[in-house]
Coordinates of C-alpha atoms and ligand atoms in Angstrom, one line a residue:
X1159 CA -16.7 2.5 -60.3
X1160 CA -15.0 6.0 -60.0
X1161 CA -12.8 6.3 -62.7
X1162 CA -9.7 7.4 -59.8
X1163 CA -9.8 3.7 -58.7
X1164 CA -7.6 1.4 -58.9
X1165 CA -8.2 -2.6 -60.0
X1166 CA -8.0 -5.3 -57.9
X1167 CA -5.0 -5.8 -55.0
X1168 CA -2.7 -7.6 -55.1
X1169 CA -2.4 -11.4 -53.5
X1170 CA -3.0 -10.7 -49.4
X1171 CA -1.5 -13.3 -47.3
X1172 CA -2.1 -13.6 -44.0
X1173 CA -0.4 -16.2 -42.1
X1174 CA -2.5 -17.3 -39.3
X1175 CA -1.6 -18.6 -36.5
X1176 CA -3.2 -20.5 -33.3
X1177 CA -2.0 -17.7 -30.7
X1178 CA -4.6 -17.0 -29.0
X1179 CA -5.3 -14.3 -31.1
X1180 CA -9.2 -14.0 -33.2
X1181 CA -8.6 -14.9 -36.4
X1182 CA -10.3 -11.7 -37.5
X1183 CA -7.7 -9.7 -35.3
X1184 CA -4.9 -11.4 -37.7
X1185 CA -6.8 -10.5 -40.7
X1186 CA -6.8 -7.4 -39.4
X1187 CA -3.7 -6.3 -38.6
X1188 CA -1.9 -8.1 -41.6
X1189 CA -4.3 -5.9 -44.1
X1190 CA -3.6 -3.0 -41.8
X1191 CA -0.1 -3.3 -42.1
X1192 CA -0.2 -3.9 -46.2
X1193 CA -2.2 -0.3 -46.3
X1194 CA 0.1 1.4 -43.9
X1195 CA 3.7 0.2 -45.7
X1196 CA 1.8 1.2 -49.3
X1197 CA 1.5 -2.6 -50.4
X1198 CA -1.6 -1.8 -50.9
X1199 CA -1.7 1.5 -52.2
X1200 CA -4.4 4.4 -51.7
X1201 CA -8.0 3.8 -54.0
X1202 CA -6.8 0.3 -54.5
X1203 CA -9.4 -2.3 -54.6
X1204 CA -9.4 -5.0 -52.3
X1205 CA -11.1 -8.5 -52.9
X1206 CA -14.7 -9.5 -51.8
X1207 CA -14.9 -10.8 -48.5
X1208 CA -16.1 -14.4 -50.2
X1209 CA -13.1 -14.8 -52.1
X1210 CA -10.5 -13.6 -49.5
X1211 CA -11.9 -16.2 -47.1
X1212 CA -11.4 -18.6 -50.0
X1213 CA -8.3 -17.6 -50.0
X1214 CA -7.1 -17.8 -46.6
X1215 CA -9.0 -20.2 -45.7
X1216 CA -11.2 -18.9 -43.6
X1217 CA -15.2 -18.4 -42.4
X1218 CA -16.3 -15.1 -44.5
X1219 CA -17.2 -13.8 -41.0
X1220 CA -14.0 -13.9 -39.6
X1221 CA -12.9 -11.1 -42.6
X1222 CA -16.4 -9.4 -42.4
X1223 CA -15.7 -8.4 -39.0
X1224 CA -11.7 -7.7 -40.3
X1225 CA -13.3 -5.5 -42.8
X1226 CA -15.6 -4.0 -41.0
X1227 CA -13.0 -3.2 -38.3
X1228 CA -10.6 -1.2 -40.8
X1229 CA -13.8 0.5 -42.4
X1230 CA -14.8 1.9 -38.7
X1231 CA -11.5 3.1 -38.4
X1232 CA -11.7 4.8 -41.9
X1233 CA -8.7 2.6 -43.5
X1234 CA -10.5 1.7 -46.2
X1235 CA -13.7 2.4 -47.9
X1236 CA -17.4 0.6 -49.1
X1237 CA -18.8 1.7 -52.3
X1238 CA -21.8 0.6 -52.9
X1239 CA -22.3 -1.8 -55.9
X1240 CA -18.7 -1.4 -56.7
X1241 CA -16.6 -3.2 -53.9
X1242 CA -14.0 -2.1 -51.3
X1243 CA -11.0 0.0 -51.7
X1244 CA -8.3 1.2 -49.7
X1245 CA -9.1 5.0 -48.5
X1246 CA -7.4 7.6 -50.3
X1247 CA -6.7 9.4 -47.4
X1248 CA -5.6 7.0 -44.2
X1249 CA -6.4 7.7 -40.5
X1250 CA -2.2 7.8 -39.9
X1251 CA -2.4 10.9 -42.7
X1252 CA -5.4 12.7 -40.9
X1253 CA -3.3 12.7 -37.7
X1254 CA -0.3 14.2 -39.9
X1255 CA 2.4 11.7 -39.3
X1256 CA 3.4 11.8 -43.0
X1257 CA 7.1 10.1 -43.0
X1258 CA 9.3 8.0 -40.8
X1259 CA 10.7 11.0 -39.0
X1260 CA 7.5 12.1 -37.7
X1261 CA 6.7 8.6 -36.8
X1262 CA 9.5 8.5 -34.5
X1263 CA 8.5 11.5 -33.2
X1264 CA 5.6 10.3 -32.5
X1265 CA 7.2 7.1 -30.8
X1266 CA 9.0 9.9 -28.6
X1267 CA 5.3 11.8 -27.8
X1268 CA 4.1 8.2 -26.7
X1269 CA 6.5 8.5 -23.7
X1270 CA 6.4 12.2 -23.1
X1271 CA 9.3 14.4 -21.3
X1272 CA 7.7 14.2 -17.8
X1273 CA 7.4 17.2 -15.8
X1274 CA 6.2 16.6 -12.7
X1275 CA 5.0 18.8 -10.2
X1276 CA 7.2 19.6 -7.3
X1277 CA 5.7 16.9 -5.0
X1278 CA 5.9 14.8 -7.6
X1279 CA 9.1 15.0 -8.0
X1280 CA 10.0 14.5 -4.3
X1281 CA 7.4 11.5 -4.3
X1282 CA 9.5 10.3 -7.3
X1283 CA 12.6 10.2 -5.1
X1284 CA 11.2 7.8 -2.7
X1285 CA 11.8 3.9 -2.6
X1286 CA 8.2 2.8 -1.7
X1287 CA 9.8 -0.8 -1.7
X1288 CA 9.4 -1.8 1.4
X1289 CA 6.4 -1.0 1.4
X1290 CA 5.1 -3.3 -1.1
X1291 CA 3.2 -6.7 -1.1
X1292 CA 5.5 -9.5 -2.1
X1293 CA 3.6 -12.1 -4.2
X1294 CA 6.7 -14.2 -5.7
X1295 CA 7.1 -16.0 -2.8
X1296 CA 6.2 -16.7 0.8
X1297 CA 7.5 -14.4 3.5
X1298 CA 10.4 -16.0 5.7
X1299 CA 11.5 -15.5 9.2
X1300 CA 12.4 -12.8 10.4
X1301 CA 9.6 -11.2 8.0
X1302 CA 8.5 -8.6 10.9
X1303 CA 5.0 -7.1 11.2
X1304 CA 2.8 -9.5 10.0
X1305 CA 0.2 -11.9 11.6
X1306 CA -0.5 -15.4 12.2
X1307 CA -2.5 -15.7 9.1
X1308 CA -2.5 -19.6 9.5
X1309 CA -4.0 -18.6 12.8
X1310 CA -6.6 -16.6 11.6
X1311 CA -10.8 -17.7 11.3
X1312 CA -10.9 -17.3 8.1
X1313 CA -13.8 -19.9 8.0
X1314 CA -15.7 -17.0 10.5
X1315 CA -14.8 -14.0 7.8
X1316 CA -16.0 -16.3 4.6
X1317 CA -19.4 -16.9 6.5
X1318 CA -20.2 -13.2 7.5
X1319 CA -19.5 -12.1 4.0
X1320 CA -20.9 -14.6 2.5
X1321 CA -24.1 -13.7 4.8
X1322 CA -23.5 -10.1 3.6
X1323 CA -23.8 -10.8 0.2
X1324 CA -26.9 -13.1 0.6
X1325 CA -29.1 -9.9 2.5
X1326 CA -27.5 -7.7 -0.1
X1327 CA -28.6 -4.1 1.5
X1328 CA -28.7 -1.6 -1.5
X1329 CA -26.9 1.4 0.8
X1330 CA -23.9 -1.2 1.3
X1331 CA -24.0 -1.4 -2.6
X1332 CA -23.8 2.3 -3.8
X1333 CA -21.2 5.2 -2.4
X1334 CA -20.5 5.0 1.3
X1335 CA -19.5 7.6 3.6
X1336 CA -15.9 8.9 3.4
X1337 CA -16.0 9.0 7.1
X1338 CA -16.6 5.6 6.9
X1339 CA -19.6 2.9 7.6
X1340 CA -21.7 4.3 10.6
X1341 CA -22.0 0.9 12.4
X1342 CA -18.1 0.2 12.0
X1343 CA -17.6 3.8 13.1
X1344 CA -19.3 2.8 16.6
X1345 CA -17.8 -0.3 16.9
X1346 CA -14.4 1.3 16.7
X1347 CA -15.2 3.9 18.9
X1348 CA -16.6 2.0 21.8
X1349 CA -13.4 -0.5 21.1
X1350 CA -10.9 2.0 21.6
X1351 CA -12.8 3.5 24.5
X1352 CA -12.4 0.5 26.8
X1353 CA -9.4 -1.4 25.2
X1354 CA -7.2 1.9 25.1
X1355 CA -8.9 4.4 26.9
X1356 CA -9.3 6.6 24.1
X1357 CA -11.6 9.7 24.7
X1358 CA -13.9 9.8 21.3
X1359 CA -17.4 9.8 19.9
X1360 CA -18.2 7.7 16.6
X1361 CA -18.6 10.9 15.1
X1362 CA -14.9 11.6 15.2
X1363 CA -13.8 8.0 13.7
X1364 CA -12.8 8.2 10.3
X1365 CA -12.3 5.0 8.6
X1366 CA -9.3 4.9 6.4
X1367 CA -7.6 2.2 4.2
X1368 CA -4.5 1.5 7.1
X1369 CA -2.8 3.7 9.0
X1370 CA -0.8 4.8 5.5
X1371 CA -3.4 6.5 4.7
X1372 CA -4.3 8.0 8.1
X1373 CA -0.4 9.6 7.9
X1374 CA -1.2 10.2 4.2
X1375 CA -4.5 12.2 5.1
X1376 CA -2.8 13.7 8.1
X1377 CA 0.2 15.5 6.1
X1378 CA -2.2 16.7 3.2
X1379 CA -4.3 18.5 5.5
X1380 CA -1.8 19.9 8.1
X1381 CA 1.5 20.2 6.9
X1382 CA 2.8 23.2 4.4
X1383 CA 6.2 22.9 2.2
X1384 CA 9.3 23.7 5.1
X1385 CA 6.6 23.0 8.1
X1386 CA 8.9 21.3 10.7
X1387 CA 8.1 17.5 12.0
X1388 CA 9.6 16.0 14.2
X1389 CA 9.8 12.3 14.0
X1390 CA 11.7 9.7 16.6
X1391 CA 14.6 8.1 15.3
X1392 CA 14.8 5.6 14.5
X1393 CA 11.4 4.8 13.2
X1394 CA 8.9 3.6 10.4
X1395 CA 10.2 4.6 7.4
X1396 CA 6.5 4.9 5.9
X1397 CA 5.7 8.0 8.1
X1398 CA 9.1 9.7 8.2
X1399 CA 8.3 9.2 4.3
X1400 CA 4.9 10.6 4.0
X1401 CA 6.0 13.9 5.7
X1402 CA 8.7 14.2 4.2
X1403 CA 6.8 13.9 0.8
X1404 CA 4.7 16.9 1.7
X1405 CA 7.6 19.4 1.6
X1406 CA 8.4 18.7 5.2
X1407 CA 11.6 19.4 7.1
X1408 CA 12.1 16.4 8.8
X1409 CA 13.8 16.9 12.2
X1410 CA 15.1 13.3 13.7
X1411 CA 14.7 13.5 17.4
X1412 CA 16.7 10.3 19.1
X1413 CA 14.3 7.8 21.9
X1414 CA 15.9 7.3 24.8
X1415 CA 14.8 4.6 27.9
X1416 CA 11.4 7.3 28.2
X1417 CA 10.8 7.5 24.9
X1418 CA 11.1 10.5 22.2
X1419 CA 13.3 13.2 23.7
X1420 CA 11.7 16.2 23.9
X1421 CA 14.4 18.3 25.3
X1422 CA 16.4 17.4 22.4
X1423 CA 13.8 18.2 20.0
X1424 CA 13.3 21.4 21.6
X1425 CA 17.0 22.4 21.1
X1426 CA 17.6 20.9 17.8
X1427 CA 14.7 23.2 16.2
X1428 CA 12.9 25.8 18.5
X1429 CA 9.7 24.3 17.5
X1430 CA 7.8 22.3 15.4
X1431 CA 4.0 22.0 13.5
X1432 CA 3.8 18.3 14.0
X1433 CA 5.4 15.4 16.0
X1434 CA 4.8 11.7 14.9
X1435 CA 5.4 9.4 17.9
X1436 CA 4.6 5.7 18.8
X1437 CA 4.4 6.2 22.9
X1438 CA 2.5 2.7 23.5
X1439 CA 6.0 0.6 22.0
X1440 CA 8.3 2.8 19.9
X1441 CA 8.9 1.4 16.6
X1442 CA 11.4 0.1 16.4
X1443 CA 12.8 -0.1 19.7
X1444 CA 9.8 -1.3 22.0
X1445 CA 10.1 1.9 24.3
X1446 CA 7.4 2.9 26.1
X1447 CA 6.9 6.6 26.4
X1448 CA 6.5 7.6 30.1
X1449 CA 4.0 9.6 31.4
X1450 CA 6.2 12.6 32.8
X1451 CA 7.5 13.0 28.6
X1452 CA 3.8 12.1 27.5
X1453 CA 2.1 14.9 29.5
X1454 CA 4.9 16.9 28.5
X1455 CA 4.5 16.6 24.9
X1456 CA 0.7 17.3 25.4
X1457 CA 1.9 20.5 27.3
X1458 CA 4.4 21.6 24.6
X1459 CA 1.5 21.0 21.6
X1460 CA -1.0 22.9 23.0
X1461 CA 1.3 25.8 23.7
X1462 CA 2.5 25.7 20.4
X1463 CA -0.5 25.0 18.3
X1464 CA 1.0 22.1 17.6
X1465 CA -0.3 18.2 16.2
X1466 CA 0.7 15.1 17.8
X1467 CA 0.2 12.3 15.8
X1468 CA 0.0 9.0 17.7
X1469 CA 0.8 5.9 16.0
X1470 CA -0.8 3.2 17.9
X1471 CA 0.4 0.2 15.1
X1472 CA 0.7 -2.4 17.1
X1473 CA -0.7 -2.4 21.0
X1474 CA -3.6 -4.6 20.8
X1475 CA -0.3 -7.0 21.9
X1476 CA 1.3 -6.8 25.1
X1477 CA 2.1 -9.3 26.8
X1478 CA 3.0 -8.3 30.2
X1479 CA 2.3 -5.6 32.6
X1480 CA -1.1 -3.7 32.4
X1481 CA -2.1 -2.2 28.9
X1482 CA -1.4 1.2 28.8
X1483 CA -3.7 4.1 28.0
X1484 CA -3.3 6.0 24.7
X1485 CA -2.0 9.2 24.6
X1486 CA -4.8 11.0 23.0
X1487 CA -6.6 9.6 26.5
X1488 CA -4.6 12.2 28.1
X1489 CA -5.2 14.8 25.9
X1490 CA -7.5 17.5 26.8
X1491 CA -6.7 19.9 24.4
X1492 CA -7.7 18.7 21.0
X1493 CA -4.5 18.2 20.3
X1494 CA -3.8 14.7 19.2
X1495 CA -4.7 12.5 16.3
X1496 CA -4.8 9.0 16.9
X1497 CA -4.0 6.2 14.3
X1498 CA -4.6 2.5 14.4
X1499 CA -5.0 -0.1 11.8
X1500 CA -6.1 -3.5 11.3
X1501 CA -3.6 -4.4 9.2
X1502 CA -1.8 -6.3 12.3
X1503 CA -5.0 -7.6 14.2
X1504 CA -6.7 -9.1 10.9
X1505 CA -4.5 -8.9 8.1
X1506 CA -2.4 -6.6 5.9
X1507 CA -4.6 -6.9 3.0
X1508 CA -7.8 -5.7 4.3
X1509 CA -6.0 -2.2 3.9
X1510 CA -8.7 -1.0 6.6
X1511 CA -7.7 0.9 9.4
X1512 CA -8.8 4.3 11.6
X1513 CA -7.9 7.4 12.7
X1514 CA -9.7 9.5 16.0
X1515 CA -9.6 13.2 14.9
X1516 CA -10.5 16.1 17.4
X1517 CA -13.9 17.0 16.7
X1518 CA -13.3 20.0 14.4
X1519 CA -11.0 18.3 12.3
X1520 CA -13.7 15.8 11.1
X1521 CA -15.2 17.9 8.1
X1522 CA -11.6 18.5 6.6
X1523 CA -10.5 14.8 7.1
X1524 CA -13.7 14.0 5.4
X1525 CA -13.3 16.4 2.5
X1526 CA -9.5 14.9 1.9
X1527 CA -10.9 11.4 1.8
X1528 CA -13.4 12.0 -0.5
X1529 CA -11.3 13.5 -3.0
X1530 CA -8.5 11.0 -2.9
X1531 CA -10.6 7.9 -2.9
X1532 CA -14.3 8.3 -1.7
X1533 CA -14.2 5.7 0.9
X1534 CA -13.0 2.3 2.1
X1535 CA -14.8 -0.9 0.3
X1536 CA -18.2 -1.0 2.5
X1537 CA -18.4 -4.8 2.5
X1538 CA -15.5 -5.3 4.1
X1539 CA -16.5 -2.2 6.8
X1540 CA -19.8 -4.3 7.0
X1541 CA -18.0 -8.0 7.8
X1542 CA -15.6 -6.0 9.7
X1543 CA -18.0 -4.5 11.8
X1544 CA -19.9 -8.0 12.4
X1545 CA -16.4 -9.7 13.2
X1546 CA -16.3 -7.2 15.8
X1547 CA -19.9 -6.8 17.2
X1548 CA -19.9 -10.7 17.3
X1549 CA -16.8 -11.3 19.6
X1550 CA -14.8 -12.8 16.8
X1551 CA -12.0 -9.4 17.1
X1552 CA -11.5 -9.6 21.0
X1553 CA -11.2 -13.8 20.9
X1554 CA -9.1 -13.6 17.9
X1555 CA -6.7 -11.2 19.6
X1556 CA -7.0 -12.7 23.1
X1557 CA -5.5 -16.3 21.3
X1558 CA -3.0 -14.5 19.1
X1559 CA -1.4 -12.7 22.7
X1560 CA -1.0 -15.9 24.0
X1561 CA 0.4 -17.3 20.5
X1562 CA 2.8 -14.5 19.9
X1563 CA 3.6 -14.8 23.4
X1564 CA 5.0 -18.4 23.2
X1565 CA 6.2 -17.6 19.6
X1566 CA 8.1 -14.6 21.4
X1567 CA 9.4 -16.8 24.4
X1568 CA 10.9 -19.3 21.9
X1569 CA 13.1 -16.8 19.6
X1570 CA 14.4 -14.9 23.0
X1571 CA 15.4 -19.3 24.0
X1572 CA 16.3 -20.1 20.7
X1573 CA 18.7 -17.0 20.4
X1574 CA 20.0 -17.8 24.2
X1575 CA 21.3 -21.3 23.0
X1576 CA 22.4 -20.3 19.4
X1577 CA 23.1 -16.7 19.2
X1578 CA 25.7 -15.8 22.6
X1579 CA 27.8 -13.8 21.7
X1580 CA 27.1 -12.9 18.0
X1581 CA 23.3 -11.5 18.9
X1582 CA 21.9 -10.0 22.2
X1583 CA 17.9 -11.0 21.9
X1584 CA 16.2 -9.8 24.8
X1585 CA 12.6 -10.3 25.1
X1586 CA 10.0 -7.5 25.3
X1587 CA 6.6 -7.2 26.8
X1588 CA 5.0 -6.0 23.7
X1589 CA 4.8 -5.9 20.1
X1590 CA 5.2 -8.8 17.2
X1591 CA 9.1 -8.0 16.5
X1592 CA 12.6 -8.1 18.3
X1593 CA 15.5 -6.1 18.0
X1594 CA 18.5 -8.5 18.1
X1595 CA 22.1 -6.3 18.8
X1596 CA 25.1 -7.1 17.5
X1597 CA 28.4 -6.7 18.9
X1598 CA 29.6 -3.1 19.4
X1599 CA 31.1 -1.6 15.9
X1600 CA 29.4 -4.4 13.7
X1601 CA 27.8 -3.4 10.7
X1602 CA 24.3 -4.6 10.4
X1603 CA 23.5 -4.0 6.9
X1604 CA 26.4 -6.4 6.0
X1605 CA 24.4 -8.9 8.6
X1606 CA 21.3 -8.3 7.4
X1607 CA 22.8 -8.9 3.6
X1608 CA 24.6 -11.9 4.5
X1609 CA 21.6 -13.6 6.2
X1610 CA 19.9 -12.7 3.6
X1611 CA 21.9 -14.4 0.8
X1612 CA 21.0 -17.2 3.3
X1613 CA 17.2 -17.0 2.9
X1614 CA 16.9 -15.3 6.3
X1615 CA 15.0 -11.9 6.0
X1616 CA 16.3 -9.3 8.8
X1617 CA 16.0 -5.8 8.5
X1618 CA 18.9 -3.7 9.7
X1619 CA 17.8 -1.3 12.5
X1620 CA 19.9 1.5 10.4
X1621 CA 17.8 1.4 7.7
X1622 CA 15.0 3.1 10.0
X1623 CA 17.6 5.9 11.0
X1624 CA 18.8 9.0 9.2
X1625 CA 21.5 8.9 12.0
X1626 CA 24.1 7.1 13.1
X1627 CA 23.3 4.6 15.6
X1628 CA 25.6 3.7 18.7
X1629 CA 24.8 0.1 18.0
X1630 CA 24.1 -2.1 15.6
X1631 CA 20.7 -4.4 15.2
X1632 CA 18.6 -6.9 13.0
X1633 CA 14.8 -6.5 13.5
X1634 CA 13.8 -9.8 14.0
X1635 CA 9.5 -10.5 13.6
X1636 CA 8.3 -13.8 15.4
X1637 CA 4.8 -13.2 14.9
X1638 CA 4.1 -14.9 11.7
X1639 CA 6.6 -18.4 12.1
X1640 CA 6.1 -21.6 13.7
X1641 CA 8.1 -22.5 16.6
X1642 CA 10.1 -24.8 14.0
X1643 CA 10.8 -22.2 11.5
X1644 CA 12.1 -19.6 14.9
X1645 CA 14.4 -21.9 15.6
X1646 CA 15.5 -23.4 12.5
X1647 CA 16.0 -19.5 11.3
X1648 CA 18.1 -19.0 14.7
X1649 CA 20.3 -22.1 13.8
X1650 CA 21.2 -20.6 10.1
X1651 CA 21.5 -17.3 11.5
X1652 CA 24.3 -18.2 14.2
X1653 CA 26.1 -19.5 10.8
X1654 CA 25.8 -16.4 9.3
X1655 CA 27.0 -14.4 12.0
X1656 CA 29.7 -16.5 13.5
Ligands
PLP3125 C1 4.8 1.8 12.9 C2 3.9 1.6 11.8 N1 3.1 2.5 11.4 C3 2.2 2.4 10.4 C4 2.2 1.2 9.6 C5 1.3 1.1 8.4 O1 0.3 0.2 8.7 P1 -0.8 -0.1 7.6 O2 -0.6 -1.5 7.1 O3 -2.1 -0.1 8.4 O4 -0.8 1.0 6.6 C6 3.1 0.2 10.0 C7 3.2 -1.0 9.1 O5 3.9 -1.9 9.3 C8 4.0 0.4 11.1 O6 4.9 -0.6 11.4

């Protein structure tokens, strides 16, 4: 034995406990502890591993592995023939922290001073909130935007991935294309062509994970810091949000009976690099655009080398009166980039959804995919694509119109018998939400608070304004409740409101 080392250490106790934690783990950290606080002191000798486990009472493995833990991390040391001994100089002491003051500072370099970059910064000022999935509890009426999922075959969507998985194809198993899977690509394409008239080749599909991302892709790859949008107002906080985030100067443009005003826009800034709109059922008013302010807007984008980004959320679901063409339909300039998702048709946490990009946008959308997050998940693109190609999408919709429909039919009843007076409800031919008004000069954040505190969730319309509004309104979703739960919801809300 070197003649530097010192005899044996002194008595180790370790108190184990059942915790869940390996007994060697507890050995461990209780002899790494006694070596750090200088109970057992540098060049001290530690027992053999057979009479420590005597000790403590137990298996010689468990302080083998212990042993062999604090030797890989070069706390103590193994000479040969002569036993084991605490190193004489510790890991803690090779990273310099030599007293307690450079131990706190090194608590402080744990969490270090953050310095974010600019768009971080402004990212950091965002409440992403409402944007989040709730998994505390379930979602209760007037939770708006969501789907039937009782209503949904999710027998159908087990069976085709469970088919997938059974043929396992290696290319569904390796990277994918950040465009998207070729088959879905099609399917989407020749969807969109009949359903909503959408001029497009597969070619210029890019599948993305919801139409987040689509508004997310969209402002990274054509909006500079101080670049003007204009978005409608009110509208969904989510894309006012994203632009915003990208150094954007907003510019909130009000929606009257035709939909976003472009007169106003025109004279509120002289122009702009990007409009968002939703011209099929404005969120979240329900107004359709017409097709004099439609044509208009095309006009005014190609004159001004401008983007029109057409958010076409929800109108797989109208109810009434003939389904309207897209925008981008119109478009013969290359002009517009449409956005849809399956978040509303399927569900929420598929996170798939599309954009249709003009044809020499499709490299640079691909490009910005790729380097965010490669592509979307291709088994789901490959069951999605089979839902589609095998009729389950169109019957699924066609039975959730007619559900949502009824669902619909029963709030605007529901709110005619309980609500006069204290909420106007009127129906609308489209969509999976109503907007419920209060009574001139009522506040509806107060409303929505109080029915809240009531277990009734209703978002104020003022929440999805950066103005004032004239009026007053709850946003009231239908979609996703039972005709029991509309009208029990409408009964407790009349309470809150009277
Ligand atoms: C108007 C509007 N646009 C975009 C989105 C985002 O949808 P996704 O879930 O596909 O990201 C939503 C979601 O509710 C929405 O209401």
């Amino acid at each position: 034995m070197p003649n530097d080392r010192k005899t044996a250490a002194p008595f180790i106790t370790v108190p184990i406990e059942a915790n869940g934690v390996p007994l060697y783990r507890q050995v461990y950290e209780t002899l790494r502890r006694h070596i750090l606080s200088g109970e057992l002191s540098a060049k001290s000798q530690l027992p053999s591993t057979r009479s420590l486990s005597r000790q403590l009472s137990v298996s010689r493995m468990t302080v083998v592995n212990a042993y062999e833990q604090l030797l890989a991390e070069g706390y103590i040391e193994g000479i040969s023939g002569s036993g084991t001994y605490v190193a004489s100089v510790l890991p803690e002491e090779l990273l310099e922290i030599k007293d307690k003051k450079q131990q706190r500072e090194r608590g402080a370099a744990a969490t270090p001073q953050t310095t974010l970059s600019k768009r971080g910064e402004l990212l950091a000022s965002f409440n992403h909130s409402y944007l989040c999935a709730r998994t505390d509890k379930n979602f209760s009426a007037f939770h708006y935007g969501l789907p039937a999922m009782e209503a949904f075959p999710f027998d159908v969507w087990a069976r085709l991935t469970a088919r997938r998985l059974q043929r396992m194809s290696v290319s569904l198993f390796g990277s994918g294309s950040p465009s998207g899977y070729e088959p879905l690509r099609r399917s989407i394409a020749s969807y969109l062509q009949t359903a909503r008239a959408v001029k497009c080749e597969p070619q210029q599909i890019i599948v993305v994970a919801g139409a987040q991302q689509a508004l997310s892709l969209i402002a990274q790859v054509l909006i500079d810091e101080k670049d003007v949008v204009w978005m409608e107002n009110p509208c969904y906080i989510g894309s006012r949000n994203v632009f915003a985030a990208a150094g954007a100067k907003i510019v909130s443009v009000p929606v009257d009976a035709e939909g976003f005003d472009l007169l106003f826009a025109r004279t509120a800034s002289k122009n702009a690099r990007l409009v968002c709109v939703t011209p099929s059922h404005q969120f979240p008013l329900g107004t359709v655009m017409s097709l004099s302010r439609r044509l208009a807007l095309i006009e005014w984008a190609k004159r001004n080398d401008a983007w029109i980004v057409e958010d076409d959320y929800d109108s797989e679901f109208r109810y009434a009166g003939r389904p309207l063409a897209s925008l981008q339909g119109l478009d013969a300039g290359g002009r517009v980039i449409y956005v849809g998702t399956f978040s509303k048709t399927i569900f929420p946490a598929l996170r798939l959804g599309f954009m249709v990009v003009p044809e020499n946008l499709v490299e640079v959308f691909a490009a910005a995919r790729a380097l965010s997050d490669s592509h979307s998940p291709s088994i789901d693109q490959a069951v999605l694509t089979d839902f589609i190609e095998e009729g389950h999408f169109a019957r699924h919709i066609r039975r959730m119109r007619s559900l949502y429909a009824e669902r619909q039919a029963v709030l605007v009843a529901a709110a005619k018998k309980d609500l006069v007076g204290l909420l106007d409800v009127p129906a609308d031919e489209a969509g999976m939400h109503l907007v419920g008004w209060l009574p001139d000069g009522a506040c509806d954040k107060t409303a929505s608070e109080n029915a809240a505190e009531q277990g009734i969730e209703t978002k104020p319309l003022s929440a999805y304004s950066s103005e004032p509004l004239p009026r007053g309104g709850l946003i009231l979703g239908y979609t996703a409740f039972s005709a029991g739960q509309i009208k029990n919801a409408v009964r407790r809300l009349a309470k809150v409101l009277a």
